[in-house]
mmCIF file of C-alpha atoms in Angstrom:
data_model
loop_
_atom_site.group_PDB
_atom_site.id
_atom_site.type_symbol
_atom_site.label_atom_id
_atom_site.label_comp_id
_atom_site.label_asym_id
_atom_site.label_seq_id
_atom_site.Cartn_x
_atom_site.Cartn_y
_atom_site.Cartn_z
ATOM 1 C CA VAL U 11 92.877 -68.785 65.285
ATOM 2 C CA THR U 12 90.707 -71.277 67.073
ATOM 3 C CA ALA U 13 91.761 -73.075 70.203
ATOM 4 C CA ASP U 14 91.145 -76.507 68.749
ATOM 5 C CA GLN U 15 93.615 -76.212 65.922
ATOM 6 C CA GLN U 16 96.442 -77.664 67.946
ATOM 7 C CA ASP U 17 96.168 -80.495 70.399
ATOM 8 C CA ASP U 18 99.433 -79.555 72.036
ATOM 9 C CA ILE U 19 98.490 -75.944 72.728
ATOM 10 C CA THR U 20 99.949 -74.646 75.992
ATOM 11 C CA ALA U 21 98.089 -72.599 78.616
ATOM 12 C CA GLU U 22 100.319 -69.678 77.684
ATOM 13 C CA GLU U 23 99.445 -69.941 73.976
ATOM 14 C CA LEU U 24 95.756 -70.185 74.865
ATOM 15 C CA ASP U 25 96.095 -66.955 76.882
ATOM 16 C CA ARG U 26 97.691 -65.289 73.863
ATOM 17 C CA GLN U 27 94.891 -66.459 71.557
ATOM 18 C CA SER U 28 92.255 -65.408 74.061
ATOM 19 C CA GLU U 29 93.819 -61.944 74.372
ATOM 20 C CA LEU U 30 93.979 -61.522 70.563
ATOM 21 C CA ASN U 31 90.400 -62.757 70.125
ATOM 22 C CA GLY U 32 89.240 -60.342 72.800
ATOM 23 C CA ARG U 33 90.941 -57.376 71.128
ATOM 24 C CA PHE U 34 89.654 -58.420 67.716
ATOM 25 C CA GLY U 35 86.084 -58.672 69.011
ATOM 26 C CA GLN U 36 86.413 -55.249 70.612
ATOM 27 C CA ALA U 37 87.677 -53.671 67.368
ATOM 28 C CA LEU U 38 84.667 -55.142 65.590
ATOM 29 C CA ARG U 39 82.236 -53.811 68.240
ATOM 30 C CA GLU U 40 83.703 -50.339 67.676
ATOM 31 C CA LEU U 41 83.135 -50.727 63.928
ATOM 32 C CA VAL U 42 79.530 -51.815 64.494
ATOM 33 C CA ASP U 43 78.979 -48.753 66.707
ATOM 34 C CA ALA U 44 80.686 -46.407 64.230
ATOM 35 C CA SER U 45 78.629 -47.843 61.351
ATOM 36 C CA ILE U 46 75.361 -47.056 63.105
ATOM 37 C CA ARG U 47 76.404 -43.538 64.116
ATOM 38 C CA THR U 48 78.360 -42.417 61.084
ATOM 39 C CA ALA U 49 77.240 -39.414 59.082
ATOM 40 C CA VAL U 50 79.973 -39.513 56.412
ATOM 41 C CA ALA U 51 79.116 -39.103 52.740
ATOM 42 C CA ALA U 52 77.747 -41.968 50.651
ATOM 43 C CA ASP U 53 81.034 -42.343 48.765
ATOM 44 C CA ASP U 54 82.949 -42.777 52.022
ATOM 45 C CA MET U 55 80.462 -45.398 53.130
ATOM 46 C CA ARG U 56 80.865 -47.236 49.823
ATOM 47 C CA ARG U 57 84.650 -47.225 50.196
ATOM 48 C CA ALA U 58 84.417 -48.546 53.774
ATOM 49 C CA MET U 59 82.002 -51.236 52.592
ATOM 50 C CA LEU U 60 84.391 -52.451 49.885
ATOM 51 C CA GLU U 61 87.222 -52.680 52.406
ATOM 52 C CA ILE U 62 85.007 -54.565 54.849
ATOM 53 C CA GLU U 63 84.134 -57.037 52.081
ATOM 54 C CA GLN U 64 87.824 -57.572 51.315
ATOM 55 C CA ILE U 65 88.661 -58.269 54.983
ATOM 56 C CA THR U 66 85.797 -60.768 55.087
ATOM 57 C CA VAL U 67 87.163 -62.627 52.046
ATOM 58 C CA ARG U 68 90.580 -62.925 53.708
ATOM 59 C CA LEU U 69 89.177 -64.116 57.026
ATOM 60 C CA ARG U 70 87.132 -66.728 55.154
ATOM 61 C CA GLU U 71 90.217 -68.191 53.425
ATOM 62 C CA ARG U 72 90.378 -70.630 56.287
ATOM 63 C CA GLN U 73 87.294 -71.024 58.441
ATOM 64 C CA LEU U 74 85.214 -73.413 60.546
ATOM 65 C CA PRO U 75 82.575 -75.169 58.417
ATOM 66 C CA GLY U 76 79.751 -74.096 60.745
ATOM 67 C CA SER U 77 79.396 -72.062 63.922
ATOM 68 C CA PHE U 78 82.067 -71.790 66.599
ATOM 69 C CA GLY U 79 80.293 -74.155 68.968
ATOM 70 C CA SER U 80 82.069 -74.968 72.180
ATOM 71 C CA LYS U 81 85.734 -75.918 72.244
ATOM 72 C CA VAL U 82 87.451 -77.534 75.180
ATOM 73 C CA SER U 83 91.015 -76.400 75.737
ATOM 74 C CA PRO U 84 93.662 -78.993 76.661
ATOM 75 C CA GLN U 85 93.436 -77.538 80.161
ATOM 76 C CA GLY U 86 89.773 -78.547 80.269
ATOM 77 C CA GLU U 87 88.489 -74.982 80.050
ATOM 78 C CA ARG U 88 85.331 -74.600 77.959
ATOM 79 C CA LEU U 89 85.574 -71.771 75.436
ATOM 80 C CA HIS U 90 82.482 -69.997 74.096
ATOM 81 C CA TRP U 91 84.182 -67.384 71.933
ATOM 82 C CA GLY U 92 81.256 -67.391 69.483
ATOM 83 C CA ASN U 93 78.406 -67.096 72.009
ATOM 84 C CA ALA U 94 75.921 -64.273 71.313
ATOM 85 C CA ALA U 95 76.049 -63.001 74.921
ATOM 86 C CA VAL U 96 79.503 -63.874 76.243
ATOM 87 C CA GLY U 97 81.580 -64.643 73.112
ATOM 88 C CA LEU U 98 84.881 -62.723 73.104
ATOM 89 C CA ARG U 99 85.021 -62.576 69.352
ATOM 90 C CA ASN U 100 81.315 -62.215 68.643
ATOM 91 C CA ALA U 101 80.564 -58.529 68.028
ATOM 92 C CA ILE U 102 76.932 -59.095 69.032
ATOM 93 C CA ALA U 103 78.011 -59.972 72.590
ATOM 94 C CA PRO U 104 78.707 -56.893 74.800
ATOM 95 C CA PRO U 105 80.449 -59.289 75.909
ATOM 96 C CA LEU U 106 79.211 -60.200 79.353
ATOM 97 C CA LEU U 107 82.108 -61.101 81.616
ATOM 98 C CA VAL U 108 80.307 -63.055 84.300
ATOM 99 C CA GLU U 109 81.863 -63.274 87.772
ATOM 100 C CA ARG U 110 80.857 -66.217 89.900
ATOM 101 C CA ASP U 111 80.725 -66.044 93.685
ATOM 102 C CA PRO U 112 83.676 -68.222 94.726
ATOM 103 C CA SER U 113 81.520 -70.098 97.250
ATOM 104 C CA GLY U 114 79.758 -71.931 94.398
ATOM 105 C CA ASN U 115 76.306 -70.815 95.626
ATOM 106 C CA GLY U 116 75.281 -69.785 92.118
ATOM 107 C CA ASN U 117 75.414 -66.014 92.668
ATOM 108 C CA VAL U 118 76.732 -64.301 89.542
ATOM 109 C CA ARG U 119 77.212 -60.712 88.462
ATOM 110 C CA ALA U 120 78.474 -58.721 85.501
ATOM 111 C CA GLY U 121 79.187 -55.077 84.730
ATOM 112 C CA PHE U 122 78.892 -53.997 81.095
ATOM 113 C CA GLN U 123 78.372 -51.088 78.748
ATOM 114 C CA LEU U 124 75.622 -50.994 76.104
ATOM 115 C CA GLY U 125 76.024 -48.456 73.314
ATOM 116 C CA ALA U 126 74.133 -47.496 70.159
ATOM 117 C CA ALA U 127 74.077 -51.074 68.845
ATOM 118 C CA TYR U 128 71.773 -52.227 71.640
ATOM 119 C CA GLU U 129 69.096 -49.595 71.106
ATOM 120 C CA GLY U 130 65.352 -50.187 70.951
ATOM 121 C CA PRO U 131 63.336 -47.040 71.733
ATOM 122 C CA PRO U 132 65.485 -43.894 71.283
ATOM 123 C CA GLY U 133 68.225 -43.757 73.954
ATOM 124 C CA LEU U 134 67.031 -46.951 75.619
ATOM 125 C CA VAL U 135 68.210 -50.554 75.608
ATOM 126 C CA HIS U 136 66.016 -52.818 73.433
ATOM 127 C CA GLY U 137 63.705 -54.896 75.653
ATOM 128 C CA GLY U 138 64.895 -58.007 73.819
ATOM 129 C CA ILE U 139 68.537 -57.199 74.587
ATOM 130 C CA CYS U 140 67.603 -57.014 78.294
ATOM 131 C CA ALA U 141 66.080 -60.478 77.811
ATOM 132 C CA LEU U 142 69.259 -61.763 76.105
ATOM 133 C CA ILE U 143 71.391 -60.554 79.009
ATOM 134 C CA LEU U 144 69.066 -61.956 81.658
ATOM 135 C CA ASP U 145 68.697 -65.312 79.905
ATOM 136 C CA GLN U 146 72.476 -65.634 79.929
ATOM 137 C CA MET U 147 72.849 -64.438 83.553
ATOM 138 C CA LEU U 148 70.173 -66.778 84.917
ATOM 139 C CA GLY U 149 71.650 -69.672 82.942
ATOM 140 C CA GLU U 150 75.079 -68.841 84.374
ATOM 141 C CA ALA U 151 73.607 -68.858 87.886
ATOM 142 C CA ALA U 152 72.112 -72.322 87.321
ATOM 143 C CA SER U 153 75.417 -73.490 85.911
ATOM 144 C CA ALA U 154 77.491 -71.887 88.698
ATOM 145 C CA GLY U 155 75.248 -73.660 91.199
ATOM 146 C CA GLY U 156 76.267 -76.983 89.689
ATOM 147 C CA LYS U 157 73.664 -77.749 87.018
ATOM 148 C CA PRO U 158 74.052 -76.232 83.550
ATOM 149 C CA GLY U 159 70.719 -76.132 81.775
ATOM 150 C CA MET U 160 68.797 -75.020 78.734
ATOM 151 C CA THR U 161 66.138 -72.369 79.299
ATOM 152 C CA GLY U 162 62.692 -73.924 79.837
ATOM 153 C CA ARG U 163 60.719 -70.767 80.513
ATOM 154 C CA LEU U 164 61.767 -67.182 81.086
ATOM 155 C CA THR U 165 59.593 -64.336 82.387
ATOM 156 C CA ILE U 166 60.865 -60.789 82.088
ATOM 157 C CA THR U 167 59.218 -57.879 83.896
ATOM 158 C CA TYR U 168 60.082 -54.370 82.730
ATOM 159 C CA HIS U 169 59.805 -51.908 85.641
ATOM 160 C CA GLN U 170 61.315 -48.841 84.009
ATOM 161 C CA PRO U 171 63.218 -48.081 80.797
ATOM 162 C CA THR U 172 66.860 -49.227 80.763
ATOM 163 C CA PRO U 173 69.054 -46.339 79.556
ATOM 164 C CA LEU U 174 71.943 -47.032 77.165
ATOM 165 C CA GLY U 175 75.275 -46.762 79.004
ATOM 166 C CA LYS U 176 76.898 -48.405 81.994
ATOM 167 C CA LEU U 177 74.836 -51.169 83.578
ATOM 168 C CA ARG U 178 75.177 -54.210 85.766
ATOM 169 C CA ALA U 179 73.296 -57.446 86.177
ATOM 170 C CA GLU U 180 72.993 -59.962 88.991
ATOM 171 C CA ALA U 181 71.452 -63.428 89.141
ATOM 172 C CA TRP U 182 71.071 -66.169 91.707
ATOM 173 C CA ILE U 183 69.447 -69.544 92.246
ATOM 174 C CA ASP U 184 65.983 -69.468 93.723
ATOM 175 C CA ARG U 185 65.566 -73.233 94.130
ATOM 176 C CA SER U 186 66.499 -76.527 92.546
ATOM 177 C CA GLU U 187 64.640 -79.809 92.150
ATOM 178 C CA GLY U 188 66.039 -82.798 90.259
ATOM 179 C CA ILE U 189 66.954 -81.703 86.734
ATOM 180 C CA LYS U 190 65.329 -78.254 87.124
ATOM 181 C CA THR U 191 66.839 -75.099 88.565
ATOM 182 C CA TRP U 192 64.827 -71.910 89.112
ATOM 183 C CA ALA U 193 66.892 -68.745 88.899
ATOM 184 C CA ARG U 194 66.159 -65.042 89.303
ATOM 185 C CA GLY U 195 68.004 -61.883 88.417
ATOM 186 C CA HIS U 196 67.856 -58.257 87.367
ATOM 187 C CA ILE U 197 69.518 -55.413 85.494
ATOM 188 C CA ILE U 198 70.515 -52.308 87.452
ATOM 189 C CA GLY U 199 70.943 -48.853 85.925
ATOM 190 C CA SER U 200 71.783 -45.518 87.520
ATOM 191 C CA ARG U 201 68.212 -45.256 88.835
ATOM 192 C CA GLY U 202 68.013 -48.772 90.303
ATOM 193 C CA VAL U 203 66.531 -52.048 89.043
ATOM 194 C CA THR U 204 65.052 -51.642 85.568
ATOM 195 C CA VAL U 205 64.172 -55.213 84.564
ATOM 196 C CA GLU U 206 63.634 -58.411 86.552
ATOM 197 C CA ALA U 207 63.641 -61.991 85.334
ATOM 198 C CA GLU U 208 62.801 -65.424 86.593
ATOM 199 C CA GLY U 209 63.359 -68.618 84.715
ATOM 200 C CA VAL U 210 63.606 -72.363 84.914
ATOM 201 C CA PHE U 211 66.626 -74.122 83.457
ATOM 202 C CA ILE U 212 66.552 -77.797 82.575
ATOM 203 C CA LEU U 213 69.566 -80.080 82.455
ATOM 204 C CA PRO U 214 69.625 -81.403 78.881
ATOM 205 C CA SER U 215 69.348 -85.200 78.508
ATOM 206 C CA TRP U 216 72.873 -85.456 77.061
ATOM 207 C CA ALA U 217 74.273 -83.942 80.268
ATOM 208 C CA ARG U 218 72.213 -85.888 82.795
ATOM 209 C CA GLU U 219 74.475 -88.923 82.934
ATOM 210 C CA ALA U 220 77.581 -86.791 83.472
ATOM 211 C CA TRP U 221 75.845 -84.861 86.218
ATOM 212 C CA ALA U 222 74.516 -87.969 87.971
ATOM 213 C CA GLY U 223 77.999 -89.473 87.887
ATOM 214 C CA VAL Y 30 74.612 -40.845 55.681
ATOM 215 C CA THR Y 31 71.653 -40.322 57.962
ATOM 216 C CA ALA Y 32 68.225 -39.432 56.704
ATOM 217 C CA ASP Y 33 67.950 -36.316 58.851
ATOM 218 C CA GLN Y 34 70.928 -34.565 57.338
ATOM 219 C CA GLN Y 35 68.843 -32.802 54.742
ATOM 220 C CA ASP Y 36 65.428 -31.344 55.241
ATOM 221 C CA ASP Y 37 64.757 -31.321 51.536
ATOM 222 C CA ILE Y 38 65.584 -34.997 50.955
ATOM 223 C CA THR Y 39 63.429 -36.566 48.252
ATOM 224 C CA ALA Y 40 61.741 -39.968 48.448
ATOM 225 C CA GLU Y 41 64.129 -41.130 45.728
ATOM 226 C CA GLU Y 42 67.199 -40.041 47.678
ATOM 227 C CA LEU Y 43 65.827 -41.731 50.812
ATOM 228 C CA ASP Y 44 65.461 -44.962 48.836
ATOM 229 C CA ARG Y 45 69.073 -44.658 47.703
ATOM 230 C CA GLN Y 46 70.267 -44.098 51.280
ATOM 231 C CA SER Y 47 68.151 -46.941 52.555
ATOM 232 C CA GLU Y 48 69.557 -49.281 49.900
ATOM 233 C CA LEU Y 49 73.154 -48.272 50.706
ATOM 234 C CA ASN Y 50 72.557 -48.629 54.458
ATOM 235 C CA GLY Y 51 71.069 -52.059 53.892
ATOM 236 C CA ARG Y 52 74.051 -53.235 51.838
ATOM 237 C CA PHE Y 53 76.485 -51.745 54.334
ATOM 238 C CA GLY Y 54 74.784 -53.517 57.254
ATOM 239 C CA GLN Y 55 74.848 -56.778 55.317
ATOM 240 C CA ALA Y 56 78.590 -56.454 54.591
ATOM 241 C CA LEU Y 57 79.171 -55.899 58.295
ATOM 242 C CA ARG Y 58 77.083 -58.961 59.241
ATOM 243 C CA GLU Y 59 79.245 -61.040 56.907
ATOM 244 C CA LEU Y 60 82.360 -59.682 58.633
ATOM 245 C CA VAL Y 61 80.944 -60.513 62.069
ATOM 246 C CA ASP Y 62 80.209 -64.059 60.886
ATOM 247 C CA ALA Y 63 83.647 -64.454 59.274
ATOM 248 C CA SER Y 64 85.342 -63.165 62.438
ATOM 249 C CA ILE Y 65 83.715 -65.816 64.572
ATOM 250 C CA ARG Y 66 84.436 -68.653 62.149
ATOM 251 C CA THR Y 67 87.878 -67.718 60.895
ATOM 252 C CA ALA Y 68 90.823 -70.035 61.457
ATOM 253 C CA VAL Y 69 93.505 -67.857 59.818
ATOM 254 C CA ALA Y 70 96.860 -67.315 61.502
ATOM 255 C CA ALA Y 71 97.311 -64.794 64.322
ATOM 256 C CA ASP Y 72 99.240 -62.409 62.056
ATOM 257 C CA ASP Y 73 96.394 -62.348 59.540
ATOM 258 C CA MET Y 74 93.955 -61.603 62.348
ATOM 259 C CA ARG Y 75 96.163 -58.768 63.567
ATOM 260 C CA ARG Y 76 96.318 -57.267 60.073
ATOM 261 C CA ALA Y 77 92.520 -57.481 59.694
ATOM 262 C CA MET Y 78 92.120 -55.871 63.117
ATOM 263 C CA LEU Y 79 94.320 -52.911 62.182
ATOM 264 C CA GLU Y 80 92.330 -52.368 58.997
ATOM 265 C CA ILE Y 81 89.054 -52.568 60.922
ATOM 266 C CA GLU Y 82 90.362 -49.941 63.350
ATOM 267 C CA GLN Y 83 91.275 -47.646 60.437
ATOM 268 C CA ILE Y 84 87.817 -47.952 58.872
ATOM 269 C CA THR Y 85 86.274 -47.132 62.265
ATOM 270 C CA VAL Y 86 88.364 -43.954 62.555
ATOM 271 C CA ARG Y 87 87.193 -42.797 59.117
ATOM 272 C CA LEU Y 88 83.521 -43.549 59.829
ATOM 273 C CA ARG Y 89 83.818 -41.604 63.083
ATOM 274 C CA GLU Y 90 85.122 -38.475 61.321
ATOM 275 C CA ARG Y 91 81.538 -37.342 61.172
ATOM 276 C CA GLN Y 92 79.064 -39.078 63.443
ATOM 277 C CA LEU Y 93 75.895 -38.671 65.516
ATOM 278 C CA PRO Y 94 76.689 -37.619 69.092
ATOM 279 C CA GLY Y 95 74.727 -40.523 70.573
ATOM 280 C CA SER Y 96 72.726 -43.462 69.283
ATOM 281 C CA PHE Y 97 70.777 -43.473 66.014
ATOM 282 C CA GLY Y 98 67.415 -43.052 67.720
ATOM 283 C CA SER Y 99 64.431 -42.705 65.474
ATOM 284 C CA LYS Y 100 64.418 -40.352 62.505
ATOM 285 C CA VAL Y 101 61.330 -39.274 60.662
ATOM 286 C CA SER Y 102 61.754 -38.884 56.928
ATOM 287 C CA PRO Y 103 60.162 -35.887 55.166
ATOM 288 C CA GLN Y 104 57.620 -38.397 53.853
ATOM 289 C CA GLY Y 105 56.629 -39.168 57.452
ATOM 290 C CA GLU Y 106 58.193 -42.619 57.454
ATOM 291 C CA ARG Y 107 59.820 -43.559 60.765
ATOM 292 C CA LEU Y 108 63.327 -44.976 60.315
ATOM 293 C CA HIS Y 109 64.894 -47.324 62.854
ATOM 294 C CA TRP Y 110 68.169 -48.057 61.075
ATOM 295 C CA GLY Y 111 69.991 -48.467 64.411
ATOM 296 C CA ASN Y 112 67.495 -50.796 66.123
ATOM 297 C CA ALA Y 113 69.023 -53.995 67.584
ATOM 298 C CA ALA Y 114 66.365 -56.226 65.987
ATOM 299 C CA VAL Y 115 65.242 -54.458 62.807
ATOM 300 C CA GLY Y 116 67.976 -51.875 62.133
ATOM 301 C CA LEU Y 117 69.212 -52.044 58.527
ATOM 302 C CA ARG Y 118 72.667 -50.833 59.424
ATOM 303 C CA ASN Y 119 72.978 -52.477 62.839
ATOM 304 C CA ALA Y 120 75.027 -55.667 62.422
ATOM 305 C CA ILE Y 121 73.424 -57.100 65.581
ATOM 306 C CA ALA Y 122 70.005 -57.122 63.875
ATOM 307 C CA PRO Y 123 69.436 -60.141 61.548
ATOM 308 C CA PRO Y 124 67.642 -57.781 60.498
ATOM 309 C CA LEU Y 125 63.999 -58.736 60.925
ATOM 310 C CA LEU Y 126 61.945 -57.505 57.980
ATOM 311 C CA VAL Y 127 58.495 -57.564 59.475
ATOM 312 C CA GLU Y 128 55.487 -57.894 57.166
ATOM 313 C CA ARG Y 129 52.184 -56.599 58.444
ATOM 314 C CA ASP Y 130 48.870 -58.078 57.414
ATOM 315 C CA PRO Y 131 47.380 -55.357 55.220
ATOM 316 C CA SER Y 132 44.037 -55.587 57.054
ATOM 317 C CA GLY Y 133 45.575 -53.833 60.098
ATOM 318 C CA ASN Y 134 44.526 -56.682 62.428
ATOM 319 C CA GLY Y 135 47.979 -56.782 64.021
ATOM 320 C CA ASN Y 136 49.124 -60.066 62.446
ATOM 321 C CA VAL Y 137 52.815 -59.861 61.585
ATOM 322 C CA ARG Y 138 55.393 -62.271 60.242
ATOM 323 C CA ALA Y 139 59.052 -62.388 59.277
ATOM 324 C CA GLY Y 140 61.405 -64.849 57.618
ATOM 325 C CA PHE Y 141 65.083 -64.635 58.576
ATOM 326 C CA GLN Y 142 68.353 -66.502 58.724
ATOM 327 C CA LEU Y 143 70.408 -66.850 61.917
ATOM 328 C CA GLY Y 144 74.056 -67.852 61.502
ATOM 329 C CA ALA Y 145 77.056 -68.390 63.771
ATOM 330 C CA ALA Y 146 76.694 -64.977 65.427
ATOM 331 C CA TYR Y 147 73.407 -65.956 67.070
ATOM 332 C CA GLU Y 148 74.669 -69.124 68.728
ATOM 333 C CA GLY Y 149 74.106 -70.180 72.324
ATOM 334 C CA PRO Y 150 74.486 -73.955 72.815
ATOM 335 C CA PRO Y 151 76.495 -75.508 69.936
ATOM 336 C CA GLY Y 152 74.525 -75.344 66.672
ATOM 337 C CA LEU Y 153 71.512 -73.759 68.351
ATOM 338 C CA VAL Y 154 70.112 -70.232 68.537
ATOM 339 C CA HIS Y 155 70.822 -68.556 71.897
ATOM 340 C CA GLY Y 156 67.662 -68.574 74.047
ATOM 341 C CA GLY Y 157 68.114 -64.839 74.583
ATOM 342 C CA ILE Y 158 68.221 -64.209 70.818
ATOM 343 C CA CYS Y 159 64.864 -66.019 70.509
ATOM 344 C CA ALA Y 160 63.625 -63.620 73.198
ATOM 345 C CA LEU Y 161 64.985 -60.608 71.287
ATOM 346 C CA ILE Y 162 63.179 -61.685 68.131
ATOM 347 C CA LEU Y 163 59.910 -62.425 69.914
ATOM 348 C CA ASP Y 164 59.989 -59.182 71.909
ATOM 349 C CA GLN Y 165 60.303 -57.290 68.619
ATOM 350 C CA MET Y 166 57.632 -59.377 66.843
ATOM 351 C CA LEU Y 167 55.075 -59.046 69.641
ATOM 352 C CA GLY Y 168 55.783 -55.311 69.879
ATOM 353 C CA GLU Y 169 55.285 -55.028 66.098
ATOM 354 C CA ALA Y 170 51.951 -56.839 66.414
ATOM 355 C CA ALA Y 171 50.777 -54.394 69.104
ATOM 356 C CA SER Y 172 51.949 -51.520 66.945
ATOM 357 C CA ALA Y 173 50.413 -52.916 63.744
ATOM 358 C CA GLY Y 174 47.129 -53.241 65.638
ATOM 359 C CA GLY Y 175 47.192 -49.522 66.267
ATOM 360 C CA LYS Y 176 48.917 -49.077 69.648
ATOM 361 C CA PRO Y 177 52.708 -48.992 69.773
ATOM 362 C CA GLY Y 178 53.915 -49.870 73.256
ATOM 363 C CA MET Y 179 56.863 -50.613 75.483
ATOM 364 C CA THR Y 180 57.172 -54.151 76.782
ATOM 365 C CA GLY Y 181 55.610 -54.528 80.241
ATOM 366 C CA ARG Y 182 56.107 -58.245 80.731
ATOM 367 C CA LEU Y 183 57.268 -60.985 78.394
ATOM 368 C CA THR Y 184 57.062 -64.745 78.990
ATOM 369 C CA ILE Y 185 59.006 -67.059 76.724
ATOM 370 C CA THR Y 186 58.445 -70.821 76.675
ATOM 371 C CA TYR Y 187 61.095 -72.989 75.045
ATOM 372 C CA HIS Y 188 59.522 -76.162 73.609
ATOM 373 C CA GLN Y 189 62.494 -77.509 71.678
ATOM 374 C CA PRO Y 190 65.929 -76.228 70.644
ATOM 375 C CA THR Y 191 65.925 -73.702 67.789
ATOM 376 C CA PRO Y 192 68.511 -74.739 65.189
ATOM 377 C CA LEU Y 193 70.714 -72.114 63.517
ATOM 378 C CA GLY Y 194 69.605 -71.535 59.922
ATOM 379 C CA LYS Y 195 66.426 -70.484 58.185
ATOM 380 C CA LEU Y 196 63.568 -69.604 60.516
ATOM 381 C CA ARG Y 197 60.343 -67.672 60.614
ATOM 382 C CA ALA Y 198 58.340 -65.921 63.285
ATOM 383 C CA GLU Y 199 54.715 -64.899 63.606
ATOM 384 C CA ALA Y 200 52.883 -62.727 66.128
ATOM 385 C CA TRP Y 201 49.372 -61.477 66.659
ATOM 386 C CA ILE Y 202 47.223 -59.533 69.108
ATOM 387 C CA ASP Y 203 45.499 -61.599 71.755
ATOM 388 C CA ARG Y 204 43.446 -58.770 73.296
ATOM 389 C CA SER Y 205 43.584 -55.074 74.039
ATOM 390 C CA GLU Y 206 42.285 -52.975 76.923
ATOM 391 C CA GLY Y 207 42.861 -49.223 77.223
ATOM 392 C CA ILE Y 208 46.604 -48.547 77.053
ATOM 393 C CA LYS Y 209 47.526 -52.262 77.224
ATOM 394 C CA THR Y 210 47.808 -54.756 74.395
ATOM 395 C CA TRP Y 211 48.438 -58.461 74.952
ATOM 396 C CA ALA Y 212 50.238 -60.162 72.090
ATOM 397 C CA ARG Y 213 51.388 -63.710 71.365
ATOM 398 C CA GLY Y 214 53.778 -65.252 68.899
ATOM 399 C CA HIS Y 215 56.249 -68.003 68.089
ATOM 400 C CA ILE Y 216 59.355 -68.998 66.161
ATOM 401 C CA ILE Y 217 59.075 -71.837 63.649
ATOM 402 C CA GLY Y 218 61.974 -74.020 62.524
ATOM 403 C CA SER Y 219 62.095 -76.989 60.158
ATOM 404 C CA ARG Y 220 60.572 -79.183 62.899
ATOM 405 C CA GLY Y 221 57.754 -76.842 63.868
ATOM 406 C CA VAL Y 222 57.266 -74.311 66.656
ATOM 407 C CA THR Y 223 60.353 -74.088 68.853
ATOM 408 C CA VAL Y 224 59.608 -71.152 71.138
ATOM 409 C CA GLU Y 225 56.381 -69.389 72.146
ATOM 410 C CA ALA Y 226 55.928 -65.982 73.720
ATOM 411 C CA GLU Y 227 53.221 -63.890 75.283
ATOM 412 C CA GLY Y 228 53.593 -60.351 76.430
ATOM 413 C CA VAL Y 229 51.843 -57.188 77.419
ATOM 414 C CA PHE Y 230 52.744 -53.915 75.729
ATOM 415 C CA ILE Y 231 51.946 -50.582 77.306
ATOM 416 C CA LEU Y 232 51.468 -47.332 75.404
ATOM 417 C CA PRO Y 233 54.058 -44.939 76.849
ATOM 418 C CA SER Y 234 52.713 -41.774 78.465
ATOM 419 C CA TRP Y 235 54.325 -39.542 75.835
ATOM 420 C CA ALA Y 236 52.323 -41.322 73.123
ATOM 421 C CA ARG Y 237 48.970 -41.432 74.871
ATOM 422 C CA GLU Y 238 47.814 -38.003 73.830
ATOM 423 C CA ALA Y 239 48.653 -38.613 70.183
ATOM 424 C CA TRP Y 240 46.810 -41.921 70.283
ATOM 425 C CA ALA Y 241 43.743 -40.469 71.993
ATOM 426 C CA GLY Y 242 43.589 -37.694 69.404
#
């Protein structure tokens, strides 16, 4: 079910859809994890694979022609259910649930869990997954501070390995100048900051008019 | 089935397992894509979710206690089936199939397809997914050049949006000094280079002795 199917969708119905999409995404994340870690016999894997293929066929009976994109609910809320970092129903996304400081200063934070599916070196989070999380967090900071932007440049510094498990991330705005916002952030594990990032985010041309207005 | 279950596994049996794991991972990627793009009714989603949960339970009947890690086959081949960028049976991984220049000069390349699951801005690859791919590619270049390393610092420059679809990536060694290797690379779409990266990779202490010897 996608939020744009009905123009007359109520806030309550949107909540219901959001809840179902969240649970569905979570079930799929569990399957992804189980698939990596399973040690069942080849025949059991083949059977599971056939069933997975059948579910896929049914879900495809009615589907969006391309990617999920960004839907705007009738209440004006922007939904990114397909996003690779925050998408509720994208099994690639942990998903990050980003909390914004209510003051609107651009400070954002998220707590999340990274399991077997996010592995790079044995037992450690893939360096590129740290980059995915920090790109999203810094972009959210820029956006929370008033100017959504596309990443212009991102520099990631790896101070120590990031262990798989429970982690959190924080980001904030460093400075802002015209259409550019510089943001910084980090990932924190049980032994402190593991990875730091700084990046510049640029308001895309299609959004400049809206922002100026 | 994991490669380390049997000590006496033959090369032929490993090929069979690898083929099955590859097909299984691909079926799961299709399901992830279908889940994001589906527009079926809520009841159909609920039914699919229940079936997914049942498959997960069966796959978990026998599983590795933690993440997949890195297994070494009896033939000495290192298997990263769980890796977030290259893992055959990790649905998060596209997966990248990295080709090394046979000369051993560290040049590497990969062709891959990124669908709805890799989306950031509508129709475009998430900036953090570009970072994931380039982190892996640059690390593969360092490794192909003789010194596997952990990422020390990675700088990603976004020149133009990367469209979802068919893409390729290339990476190579810029220079090398003691335990450090500097690598560079880029992603290429239908309109040329979209994103560039440079990074330094550092041989971890546990690998230094082996490399020196």
